[in-house]
XYZ file of C-alpha atoms in Angstrom:
717
model
C -12.261 -2.360 -11.214
C -13.409 -5.934 -11.792
C -14.085 -5.490 -15.497
C -14.488 -8.996 -16.869
C -17.220 -8.040 -19.290
C -17.129 -6.838 -22.836
C -18.865 -3.534 -23.562
C -21.267 -5.296 -25.892
C -22.400 -7.810 -23.246
C -23.667 -5.354 -20.667
C -26.683 -6.539 -18.731
C -30.007 -4.757 -18.761
C -29.545 -3.651 -15.137
C -26.156 -2.123 -16.005
C -27.592 -0.329 -19.033
C -30.392 1.015 -16.827
C -27.776 2.694 -14.624
C -25.545 3.845 -17.495
C -28.304 5.522 -19.507
C -29.996 7.340 -16.646
C -30.954 10.972 -17.462
C -28.266 13.602 -17.089
C -29.920 14.867 -13.911
C -30.125 11.481 -12.140
C -28.487 10.805 -8.784
C -27.933 7.084 -8.334
C -26.676 4.975 -5.434
C -25.378 1.616 -6.704
C -24.438 -1.199 -4.337
C -23.518 -4.854 -4.594
C -20.749 -7.348 -3.858
C -17.397 -7.357 -5.633
C -17.557 -8.778 -9.151
C -21.170 -7.791 -9.786
C -20.344 -5.257 -12.517
C -20.594 -2.030 -10.513
C -17.325 -0.468 -11.668
C -18.029 -1.544 -15.240
C -21.307 0.372 -15.005
C -19.446 3.321 -13.468
C -16.924 3.420 -16.310
C -19.638 3.186 -18.936
C -21.680 5.877 -17.166
C -18.658 8.179 -17.317
C -18.213 7.495 -21.038
C -21.970 7.979 -21.553
C -21.812 11.426 -19.947
C -18.987 12.414 -22.291
C -20.838 10.976 -25.283
C -23.910 13.065 -24.379
C -21.837 16.224 -24.597
C -21.030 16.757 -20.928
C -17.653 18.569 -20.777
C -14.990 16.343 -19.258
C -13.670 19.111 -17.036
C -17.089 19.375 -15.371
C -16.943 15.734 -14.186
C -15.382 14.828 -10.836
C -14.176 11.249 -10.339
C -13.614 10.661 -6.620
C -11.862 7.528 -5.283
C -10.258 6.626 -1.913
C -6.829 6.066 -3.473
C -5.508 6.692 -6.957
C -4.859 3.026 -7.728
C -8.612 2.342 -7.561
C -9.232 4.647 -10.545
C -7.291 2.427 -12.953
C -10.317 1.154 -14.873
C -11.646 4.692 -15.402
C -8.308 6.100 -16.511
C -7.786 3.199 -18.911
C -11.208 3.831 -20.482
C -10.527 7.555 -20.816
C -7.353 6.784 -22.769
C -9.249 4.799 -25.405
C -10.875 6.112 -28.569
C -14.301 5.481 -27.022
C -13.913 8.528 -24.776
C -15.467 11.521 -26.481
C -13.380 14.678 -26.647
C -14.298 17.586 -24.422
C -11.867 18.368 -21.626
C -10.069 16.283 -19.037
C -12.010 14.486 -16.312
C -10.655 15.347 -12.848
C -9.687 12.260 -10.862
C -9.017 13.073 -7.192
C -8.822 11.620 -3.725
C -9.770 13.585 -0.626
C -6.092 14.314 -0.049
C -5.561 15.405 -3.646
C -8.606 17.679 -3.575
C -7.492 19.179 -0.268
C -4.026 19.924 -1.586
C -5.377 21.562 -4.758
C -7.661 23.830 -2.776
C -5.001 24.731 -0.204
C -2.592 25.688 -2.996
C -5.260 27.730 -4.772
C -6.738 29.527 -1.759
C -3.709 29.631 0.544
C -3.913 33.404 1.247
C -7.483 32.989 2.544
C -6.590 30.570 5.330
C -2.916 30.957 6.198
C -3.512 33.286 9.159
C -6.793 31.689 10.198
C -5.121 28.263 10.368
C -2.392 29.609 12.649
C 0.734 29.499 10.470
C 3.631 31.617 11.699
C 4.709 32.974 8.311
C 1.726 34.156 6.239
C 4.082 35.698 3.683
C 5.600 32.308 2.750
C 4.193 29.626 0.487
C 3.376 26.252 2.066
C 5.609 23.193 1.815
C 3.668 19.964 1.271
C 5.080 16.854 2.946
C 5.001 13.295 1.662
C 4.808 10.319 4.013
C 8.594 10.049 3.920
C 9.344 13.718 4.531
C 6.721 13.863 7.294
C 8.479 10.943 8.990
C 11.794 12.728 8.504
C 10.586 15.814 10.365
C 8.961 13.634 13.006
C 12.294 11.874 13.500
C 14.091 15.223 13.568
C 11.873 16.346 16.445
C 11.664 13.105 18.432
C 15.231 11.747 18.240
C 16.497 13.926 21.128
C 13.303 13.312 23.106
C 13.644 9.546 22.696
C 17.213 9.740 23.941
C 15.906 11.613 27.005
C 13.409 8.826 27.822
C 10.275 9.509 25.769
C 8.519 6.182 25.043
C 11.108 4.465 27.235
C 8.778 1.542 27.958
C 7.890 0.922 24.293
C 9.755 -1.769 22.371
C 9.199 -0.652 18.808
C 11.351 0.227 15.814
C 11.652 3.979 15.550
C 10.272 4.098 12.033
C 7.110 2.328 13.218
C 6.877 4.690 16.167
C 7.006 7.714 13.863
C 4.468 6.236 11.451
C 1.952 5.390 14.194
C 2.031 8.936 15.578
C 1.475 10.308 12.065
C -1.307 7.770 11.609
C -3.050 9.191 14.682
C -2.857 12.694 13.234
C -4.228 11.451 9.908
C -7.116 9.658 11.590
C -8.080 12.729 13.581
C -8.252 14.682 10.309
C -10.225 12.192 8.195
C -12.588 11.193 11.004
C -13.179 14.751 12.120
C -12.036 15.270 15.704
C -9.301 17.594 17.068
C -5.812 16.097 17.080
C -5.511 17.161 20.707
C -8.040 14.439 21.645
C -5.983 11.482 20.370
C -4.359 10.661 23.704
C -7.568 11.048 25.714
C -9.549 8.827 23.352
C -6.911 6.095 23.571
C -6.776 6.397 27.366
C -10.567 6.312 27.725
C -10.756 2.964 25.908
C -7.789 1.340 27.663
C -8.435 -1.394 30.232
C -4.978 -2.975 30.614
C -1.830 -2.101 32.537
C -1.824 1.486 33.922
C 1.663 2.037 32.498
C 0.178 2.190 29.007
C -1.583 5.438 29.943
C 1.789 7.200 30.144
C 2.537 5.974 26.620
C -0.677 7.579 25.367
C 0.409 10.821 27.031
C 3.708 10.595 25.131
C 1.721 9.989 21.945
C -0.261 13.180 22.493
C 2.873 15.164 23.358
C 4.567 13.981 20.151
C 1.551 14.784 17.981
C 1.293 18.274 19.484
C 5.021 18.868 19.040
C 4.901 17.874 15.386
C 1.812 19.958 14.662
C 3.329 23.027 16.312
C 6.536 22.606 14.304
C 4.512 22.386 11.069
C 2.636 25.600 11.900
C 5.868 27.398 12.725
C 7.540 26.388 9.442
C 4.580 26.343 7.005
C 4.807 22.565 6.597
C 1.646 20.680 5.617
C 1.461 16.937 6.162
C -1.607 14.999 5.004
C -3.545 15.613 8.222
C -3.022 19.373 8.139
C -3.992 19.590 4.463
C -7.289 17.807 5.141
C -8.018 19.846 8.277
C -7.416 23.157 6.524
C -9.614 22.182 3.605
C -12.493 20.789 5.660
C -12.460 23.141 8.640
C -11.481 26.392 6.922
C -11.765 26.315 3.130
C -15.012 24.399 2.607
C -16.829 26.929 4.757
C -15.409 29.787 2.665
C -17.976 30.904 0.126
C -15.326 31.561 -2.524
C -13.889 28.036 -2.333
C -17.288 26.330 -2.189
C -18.615 28.309 -5.169
C -15.487 27.533 -7.149
C -15.889 23.786 -6.640
C -19.630 23.761 -7.217
C -19.303 25.844 -10.369
C -16.401 23.768 -11.753
C -17.806 20.282 -11.149
C -21.390 19.581 -12.167
C -21.311 15.762 -12.388
C -19.959 13.270 -9.855
C -18.817 9.652 -10.079
C -17.538 8.212 -6.788
C -16.353 4.599 -6.594
C -15.442 2.408 -3.619
C -17.387 4.687 -1.335
C -17.015 2.208 1.527
C -13.212 2.547 1.440
C -13.324 6.288 2.008
C -13.342 8.261 5.241
C -16.072 9.976 7.301
C -14.902 13.472 6.347
C -15.186 12.511 2.667
C -18.715 11.317 3.326
C -19.503 14.558 5.194
C -18.199 16.516 2.217
C -20.407 14.531 -0.187
C -23.417 15.022 2.070
C -22.955 18.805 1.825
C -21.967 18.879 -1.832
C -24.439 16.400 -3.352
C -27.378 18.838 -3.792
C -25.202 21.090 -5.981
C -24.374 18.386 -8.558
C -26.513 17.978 -11.674
C -25.942 14.205 -11.632
C -24.166 11.755 -9.373
C -23.315 8.054 -9.277
C -22.074 6.618 -5.968
C -20.803 3.013 -5.973
C -20.735 1.032 -2.734
C -19.142 -2.415 -2.344
C -21.054 -4.540 0.142
C -19.127 -6.386 2.875
C -15.934 -4.514 2.029
C -14.261 -1.675 3.960
C -10.784 -3.190 3.851
C -9.075 0.146 4.575
C -10.495 0.450 8.086
C -6.933 0.676 9.396
C -6.571 3.872 7.314
C -9.802 5.435 8.546
C -12.307 3.963 6.065
C -15.850 3.800 7.439
C -18.472 1.686 5.616
C -21.174 2.833 8.064
C -20.938 6.532 7.239
C -20.655 5.573 3.566
C -23.834 3.516 3.553
C -25.663 6.264 5.461
C -25.437 8.412 2.305
C -27.768 6.007 0.494
C -30.936 7.817 1.582
C -29.742 11.041 -0.088
C -29.962 9.458 -3.550
C -33.427 9.393 -5.182
C -32.485 6.409 -7.376
C -31.056 3.222 -5.872
C -29.874 0.049 -7.605
C -28.469 -3.225 -6.306
C -26.400 -5.677 -8.390
C -26.079 -9.262 -7.106
C -25.092 -11.380 -10.121
C -21.371 -12.232 -10.268
C -19.548 -11.739 -13.571
C -16.324 -13.129 -12.117
C -16.794 -16.365 -10.173
C -18.003 -19.693 -11.511
C -21.001 -21.327 -9.778
C -18.558 -23.653 -8.000
C -16.573 -20.757 -6.502
C -19.818 -19.033 -5.522
C -20.924 -22.178 -3.748
C -17.570 -22.279 -1.957
C -18.021 -18.645 -0.970
C -21.436 -19.353 0.519
C -20.352 -22.518 2.318
C -17.240 -20.951 3.801
C -19.191 -17.832 4.757
C -21.604 -20.012 6.724
C -18.655 -21.669 8.515
C -17.092 -18.345 9.529
C -18.247 -16.464 12.601
C -19.852 -13.153 11.732
C -22.564 -10.845 13.102
C -25.557 -12.952 12.166
C -28.009 -10.171 12.958
C -26.329 -7.543 10.801
C -28.206 -6.973 7.559
C -24.993 -6.583 5.603
C -23.941 -10.128 6.502
C -27.177 -11.942 5.798
C -26.526 -14.581 3.195
C -28.104 -13.944 -0.184
C -28.914 -16.735 -2.656
C -26.071 -17.059 -5.162
C -25.790 -18.273 -8.722
C -23.756 -21.166 -7.357
C -26.728 -22.446 -5.392
C -29.169 -21.944 -8.274
C -26.909 -23.542 -10.893
C -25.860 -26.526 -8.824
C -22.367 -25.309 -8.043
C -20.165 -27.563 -5.918
C -17.908 -26.066 -3.254
C -15.690 -29.154 -3.279
C -15.088 -28.805 -7.019
C -13.690 -25.275 -6.545
C -11.443 -26.276 -3.624
C -8.214 -28.300 -3.669
C -5.774 -28.884 -0.838
C -3.069 -31.193 0.399
C -1.795 -31.572 3.960
C 1.928 -31.840 4.664
C 3.937 -32.242 7.817
C 6.665 -29.706 7.039
C 6.536 -26.264 5.468
C 9.045 -26.934 2.624
C 6.947 -29.939 1.554
C 3.927 -27.665 1.282
C 5.903 -25.204 -0.873
C 6.984 -28.082 -3.125
C 3.311 -29.017 -3.586
C 2.345 -25.413 -4.387
C 5.074 -25.166 -7.023
C 4.055 -28.524 -8.507
C 0.396 -27.458 -8.720
C 1.315 -24.161 -10.391
C 3.474 -26.116 -12.853
C 0.477 -28.348 -13.611
C -1.811 -25.380 -14.173
C 0.648 -23.458 -16.355
C 2.542 -26.121 -18.283
C -0.157 -28.782 -18.568
C -3.493 -26.971 -18.486
C -2.340 -23.789 -20.225
C -3.331 -21.304 -17.508
C -1.516 -17.989 -17.934
C 0.898 -17.314 -15.022
C -0.667 -13.879 -14.606
C -3.970 -15.578 -13.722
C -2.444 -17.149 -10.590
C -1.732 -15.492 -7.237
C -0.099 -16.954 -4.147
C -1.342 -15.247 -0.983
C -0.343 -15.360 2.669
C -1.152 -13.081 5.599
C 2.498 -11.940 5.508
C 5.011 -12.466 2.716
C 8.437 -12.842 4.293
C 11.673 -12.622 2.326
C 12.295 -16.308 2.968
C 8.852 -17.321 1.665
C 9.151 -15.121 -1.421
C 12.657 -16.414 -2.185
C 11.704 -20.075 -1.649
C 8.645 -19.909 -3.903
C 10.388 -17.893 -6.603
C 13.261 -20.389 -6.705
C 10.943 -23.379 -6.930
C 8.897 -21.812 -9.732
C 12.034 -20.732 -11.578
C 12.995 -24.402 -11.758
C 9.754 -24.956 -13.702
C 10.535 -21.896 -15.875
C 7.517 -20.051 -14.474
C 8.046 -16.297 -13.963
C 7.065 -14.655 -10.688
C 6.673 -11.147 -9.355
C 5.894 -9.825 -5.912
C 4.325 -6.692 -4.506
C 4.705 -5.510 -0.923
C 3.884 -1.779 -0.868
C 4.650 -1.304 2.841
C 8.125 -2.781 2.450
C 10.853 -0.434 3.682
C 13.266 1.030 1.155
C 16.240 -0.337 3.061
C 14.961 -3.909 2.625
C 15.266 -3.798 -1.156
C 18.589 -5.244 -2.411
C 18.691 -2.691 -5.232
C 18.351 0.137 -2.710
C 21.118 -1.282 -0.528
C 23.366 -1.512 -3.575
C 22.697 2.060 -4.712
C 23.154 3.575 -1.259
C 26.329 1.624 -0.485
C 27.872 2.759 -3.769
C 26.660 6.295 -2.989
C 28.578 6.276 0.311
C 31.721 5.131 -1.513
C 31.284 7.904 -4.079
C 30.895 10.595 -1.381
C 33.728 10.200 1.153
C 32.918 13.644 2.600
C 29.796 12.117 4.184
C 32.005 10.244 6.636
C 29.992 7.030 6.186
C 32.144 3.884 5.953
C 30.123 0.874 4.707
C 31.081 -2.468 6.310
C 32.909 -4.955 4.110
C 29.924 -7.276 3.937
C 27.686 -4.437 2.695
C 30.215 -3.633 -0.036
C 30.360 -7.309 -1.047
C 26.554 -7.502 -1.256
C 26.515 -4.271 -3.284
C 28.977 -5.731 -5.787
C 26.906 -8.913 -6.065
C 23.907 -6.776 -6.997
C 25.891 -4.452 -9.247
C 27.964 -6.931 -11.280
C 26.172 -9.572 -13.291
C 27.485 -13.068 -12.606
C 29.388 -12.226 -9.414
C 28.558 -14.518 -6.495
C 28.976 -13.696 -2.805
C 32.033 -15.927 -2.286
C 34.056 -14.223 -5.015
C 32.672 -10.824 -4.011
C 33.925 -11.296 -0.451
C 37.331 -12.406 -1.756
C 37.477 -9.327 -3.982
C 36.396 -6.931 -1.216
C 38.895 -8.380 1.269
C 41.654 -7.408 -1.148
C 40.526 -4.140 -2.762
C 38.514 -2.390 -0.014
C 40.868 -0.281 2.087
C 40.929 2.826 4.278
C 43.354 5.560 3.203
C 43.621 8.657 5.360
C 40.294 7.746 6.925
C 38.561 7.497 3.532
C 37.213 4.210 2.100
C 38.619 3.411 -1.355
C 38.486 0.578 -3.871
C 41.807 -0.373 -5.437
C 42.273 -1.649 -8.976
C 41.664 -5.215 -10.070
C 45.127 -5.101 -11.627
C 46.649 -4.931 -8.134
C 45.420 -8.452 -7.336
C 47.761 -11.413 -7.511
C 47.285 -13.549 -10.645
C 45.847 -16.427 -8.585
C 43.152 -14.162 -7.125
C 42.403 -12.680 -10.550
C 41.878 -16.165 -11.967
C 39.553 -17.141 -9.100
C 37.398 -14.063 -9.628
C 37.792 -14.325 -13.458
C 39.008 -11.597 -15.763
C 35.530 -11.059 -17.196
C 34.101 -10.125 -13.771
C 37.256 -8.183 -13.014
C 36.710 -6.067 -16.103
C 33.161 -5.243 -14.971
C 34.372 -4.407 -11.481
C 37.032 -2.151 -12.954
C 34.418 -0.321 -15.023
C 32.337 0.379 -11.906
C 35.401 1.389 -9.857
C 36.625 3.777 -12.570
C 33.210 5.425 -12.764
C 33.111 5.990 -8.985
C 36.712 7.300 -8.982
C 35.992 9.744 -11.795
C 32.833 10.950 -10.038
C 34.851 11.694 -6.888
C 36.954 14.141 -8.900
C 33.923 16.037 -10.208
C 31.952 18.773 -8.405
C 29.217 17.253 -6.259
C 25.752 17.216 -7.818
C 22.240 16.722 -6.508
C 21.857 13.288 -4.959
C 18.945 12.220 -7.161
C 20.941 13.295 -10.232
C 23.850 11.159 -9.033
C 21.586 8.116 -8.599
C 20.131 8.629 -12.086
C 23.623 8.723 -13.582
C 24.798 5.679 -11.615
C 21.793 3.695 -12.788
C 21.840 4.897 -16.400
C 25.574 5.012 -17.085
C 26.668 1.864 -15.246
C 24.215 -0.436 -13.476
C 21.667 -0.722 -16.293
C 24.317 -1.449 -18.925
C 25.029 -4.973 -20.275
C 27.207 -6.920 -17.876
C 25.827 -5.167 -14.790
C 23.200 -6.308 -12.332
C 20.292 -4.015 -13.183
C 20.404 -4.734 -16.924
C 16.976 -6.089 -18.020
C 15.950 -6.433 -14.345
C 12.504 -4.852 -14.158
C 12.267 -5.095 -10.363
C 15.616 -3.370 -9.865
C 14.632 -0.687 -12.364
C 11.351 -0.078 -10.548
C 13.063 0.149 -7.147
C 15.658 2.544 -8.599
C 12.935 4.766 -10.055
C 11.085 4.800 -6.729
C 14.285 5.625 -4.852
C 15.154 8.479 -7.208
C 11.626 9.877 -6.920
C 11.830 9.609 -3.132
C 15.165 11.463 -3.027
C 13.837 14.139 -5.351
C 10.798 14.816 -3.143
C 13.021 14.758 -0.069
C 15.304 17.374 -1.673
C 12.400 19.647 -2.595
C 11.203 19.726 1.010
C 14.403 19.632 3.092
C 17.147 21.115 0.912
C 16.937 24.598 2.427
C 16.772 23.313 6.013
C 19.748 20.990 5.550
C 21.772 23.658 3.765
C 21.361 25.983 6.752
C 22.805 23.278 9.002
C 25.578 22.363 6.552
C 24.386 18.747 6.322
C 24.780 16.972 2.941
C 21.357 15.953 1.719
C 22.534 12.556 0.512
C 24.066 11.733 3.883
C 20.897 12.704 5.736
C 18.765 10.708 3.328
C 20.958 7.618 3.676
C 20.748 7.803 7.468
C 16.964 8.186 7.216
C 16.669 5.066 5.084
C 18.880 3.140 7.503
C 16.352 4.007 10.213
C 13.753 2.148 8.140
C 11.537 4.985 6.935
C 8.708 3.368 4.981
C 8.549 4.252 1.305
C 5.588 6.252 0.089
C 3.088 4.503 -2.167
C 4.413 4.573 -5.702
C 1.709 4.248 -8.312
C 4.050 2.529 -10.778
C 4.452 -0.322 -8.294
C 0.708 -1.029 -8.608
C 0.309 -0.331 -12.316
C 3.341 -1.863 -14.010
C 2.809 -5.421 -15.163
C 6.194 -6.180 -16.753
C 5.384 -9.751 -17.640
C 2.823 -12.516 -17.470
C 3.946 -13.798 -14.072
C 2.606 -15.464 -10.936
C 1.962 -12.832 -8.273
C 3.288 -13.435 -4.755
C 1.674 -10.988 -2.327
C 0.142 -10.482 1.110
C -3.598 -11.136 1.056
C -4.611 -7.530 1.752
C -2.258 -6.192 -0.909
C -3.943 -8.331 -3.560
C -7.374 -7.414 -2.239
C -6.666 -3.683 -2.482
C -5.408 -4.070 -6.065
C -9.039 -5.023 -6.829
C -8.630 -7.379 -9.780
C -9.806 -10.959 -10.389
C -7.674 -13.999 -11.258
C -8.453 -17.577 -12.240
C -6.680 -19.348 -9.371
C -5.703 -18.357 -5.847
C -3.309 -20.235 -3.558
C -3.676 -19.493 0.157
C -0.701 -20.337 2.376
C -0.368 -20.398 6.173
C -4.118 -20.955 6.494
C -3.625 -21.883 10.144
C -1.910 -18.587 10.921
C -3.642 -16.120 13.192
C -2.305 -13.414 10.876
C -5.468 -13.858 8.785
C -7.447 -12.956 11.886
C -5.524 -10.679 14.258
C -4.615 -7.018 13.936
C -0.998 -5.982 13.741
C 0.520 -4.909 17.051
C 0.138 -1.122 17.253
C 0.709 0.101 20.826
C 0.515 3.796 19.898
C -2.736 3.818 17.932
C -6.027 1.966 17.484
C -8.043 2.024 14.228
C -11.359 1.183 15.898
C -11.148 3.329 19.011
C -10.100 6.265 16.815
C -13.218 5.974 14.672
C -16.465 7.865 14.541
C -18.561 4.869 15.558
C -16.663 4.204 18.798
C -18.356 5.972 21.780
C -16.163 8.167 23.974
C -15.376 6.685 27.406
C -16.275 3.162 26.279
C -13.632 0.554 27.130
C -12.208 -1.653 24.361
C -12.577 -5.168 25.760
C -11.348 -8.583 24.671
C -14.856 -9.315 23.389
C -14.675 -6.256 21.139
C -11.303 -7.415 19.839
C -12.540 -10.930 19.079
C -15.766 -9.793 17.393
C -13.921 -7.222 15.292
C -11.330 -9.774 14.200
C -14.075 -12.222 13.250
C -15.815 -9.584 11.154
C -12.517 -8.583 9.518
C -11.725 -12.198 8.641
C -15.180 -12.643 7.122
C -14.785 -9.537 4.945
C -11.300 -10.603 3.870
C -12.310 -14.138 2.880
C -15.431 -13.031 1.033
C -13.450 -10.328 -0.776
C -10.802 -12.789 -1.939
C -13.283 -15.424 -3.146
C -15.272 -12.812 -5.083
C -12.056 -12.075 -6.983
C -11.464 -15.739 -7.841
C -12.858 -17.110 -11.109
C -12.157 -20.845 -11.148
C -10.574 -22.351 -8.065
C -8.943 -22.021 -4.653
C -5.973 -24.168 -3.613
C -4.869 -24.391 0.014
C -1.262 -25.063 0.958
C -1.492 -26.775 4.348
C 1.366 -27.828 6.628
C 1.189 -29.029 10.208
C 4.230 -26.887 11.056
C 4.534 -23.298 9.926
C 7.566 -21.445 8.552
C 9.037 -21.135 12.057
C 8.337 -24.783 12.931
C 5.287 -24.266 15.164
C 1.827 -25.806 14.920
C -0.984 -23.399 14.072
C -4.754 -23.843 14.202
C -6.180 -20.394 13.560
C -9.859 -19.578 12.955
C -9.587 -19.688 9.148
C -8.302 -23.264 9.228
C -11.058 -24.195 11.675
C -13.656 -22.643 9.360
C -12.435 -24.771 6.452
C -12.640 -27.860 8.644
C -16.233 -27.039 9.644
C -17.136 -26.371 6.021
C -15.652 -29.659 4.805
C -17.485 -31.599 7.500
C -20.798 -30.043 6.465
C -20.207 -30.530 2.737
C -19.297 -34.190 3.347
C -22.527 -34.633 5.275
C -24.573 -32.856 2.610
C -22.708 -34.414 -0.294
C -22.229 -30.927 -1.857
């Protein structure tokens, strides 16, 4: 997706790939920024221009967001007419085939009701059913020794099921594989037994009720449908040409599918990003991806960077030498770079300043961004600020500092829970007030925060004063009284202008209470459109709030499609159940709009991996918390293990501390190289002796920079 080149400045090596004969099968590899995706996009357009029907072309990517460059090109006038190109992921392809050939496999796969159609689950609805099954078991003592938020517990069990499907082993082996690799306290073995019990319970429930989560969709497609002659012939007859990008980010089952399917294609282009594989925690396997190389008669390798300056390339090479990595692995052997050949200077591409306290470091970052934007004319959208984790406090502090310089910011944290979004809290609190039959009574502070979000210009002090007066319980039902009931002194403190806006919101909620109840997502749409997005209210012209509202409405809609019948049988209001689910911290599904929408030219604040997976270059990167071990260590996941549950890990082999250290070192190397290859001009480090919590940190990334600077000072580079 790193398309920094103009169509008319394609290199000869790119043209050689693009204009291959219509029966060529090409394996293309190279580092990020070397023009591989550009060649892939142009190859796709070339196929269309040569008269290949669009509906005979299959574009396969690990996740939909990575197809952005292809979809953008297909929407231009350069794309020749001739049918729609199919863009799919493994999950999308599996779902299409299960829907199409459901009668062929429903009994074979073990579903209890062959006469019924399947119900496909999203991440959120899968977690809902997992919670529905495990809540009583948890209260009885299941996972009693685990200290973990319930939403994370549910997601890790589902993650185990997903890994078993995309890696290709039975889900009944999850617990045994985790136990075989464990070398710590014996008590953990009982936890793995609980993990297996929970996975089995969920799978059995899905089979009994014709529910298909991601893992079951993939299993049915790969284990049952692909072996069916009718399904295989349908796919092979429909799709004659293949373009697959980011092959290294996909899963072993995807690679197995391509291994079987490749001979049937007339032409194929597979694109592999060297030293990547950032989605290992989701089952990606660069080893099984690279093993496909020998199946392609034509192989090309791009090495020239179209993104980074020679100085940044020199920095990449110098820092790569300072990082620990598997020196004997061919993939990590250093290649000569343009930076070395053109006299690039690593020190020129790197800037930093050391501070004692964290706020001082943030002040420096804001000042440097102000210099770049307001003095040197760099577009805010060409600047990203990255940290291993982006806390609310860090995001708020940076956004406030940059706002003082009149520099816009935006942030993206796709794994952020719905309940953590202020717009979500506002909408759900107002929803509880509008539906007294739910029996949910929001605390006063929640109502005050909701009014702050809902009414433009209302601060928390005046909101609390207002709520203390107007928020009352009548016959066990929470109500908001009129602004006119306030004493004149209180009205003057709150101001009549804000009082008028409050009264408009209160009247709308009161009128809704008198109407017949409607679907919850319809209610949220009306609340947003008729009140909160209007002038004078908090969501007016607020792109972030609008995006969160759209995601919430979409989430509720999908939740209703899947659970409406089940909840109706139990007499449970859907909105109430959904609100309780969000309060438990169910993680929002990935919303494509969150990745695609660029509402303004703004500085991006994001976790490092989030930016990396968006796969786009920028001029300047700021790295914060460089001393944090978060750049290096895996997240704590006591119920799963991305490396033990992989195809390359031998059964019965113990996962030792050495394995953990070596894996973390390799992960850090891939992360750093990936970020620098998406940096055009310069890297700026925000360094503080004390971190956000006030502790000293000297992680391996900081040590690598220190080693690099010592060597460059000695060499004078």
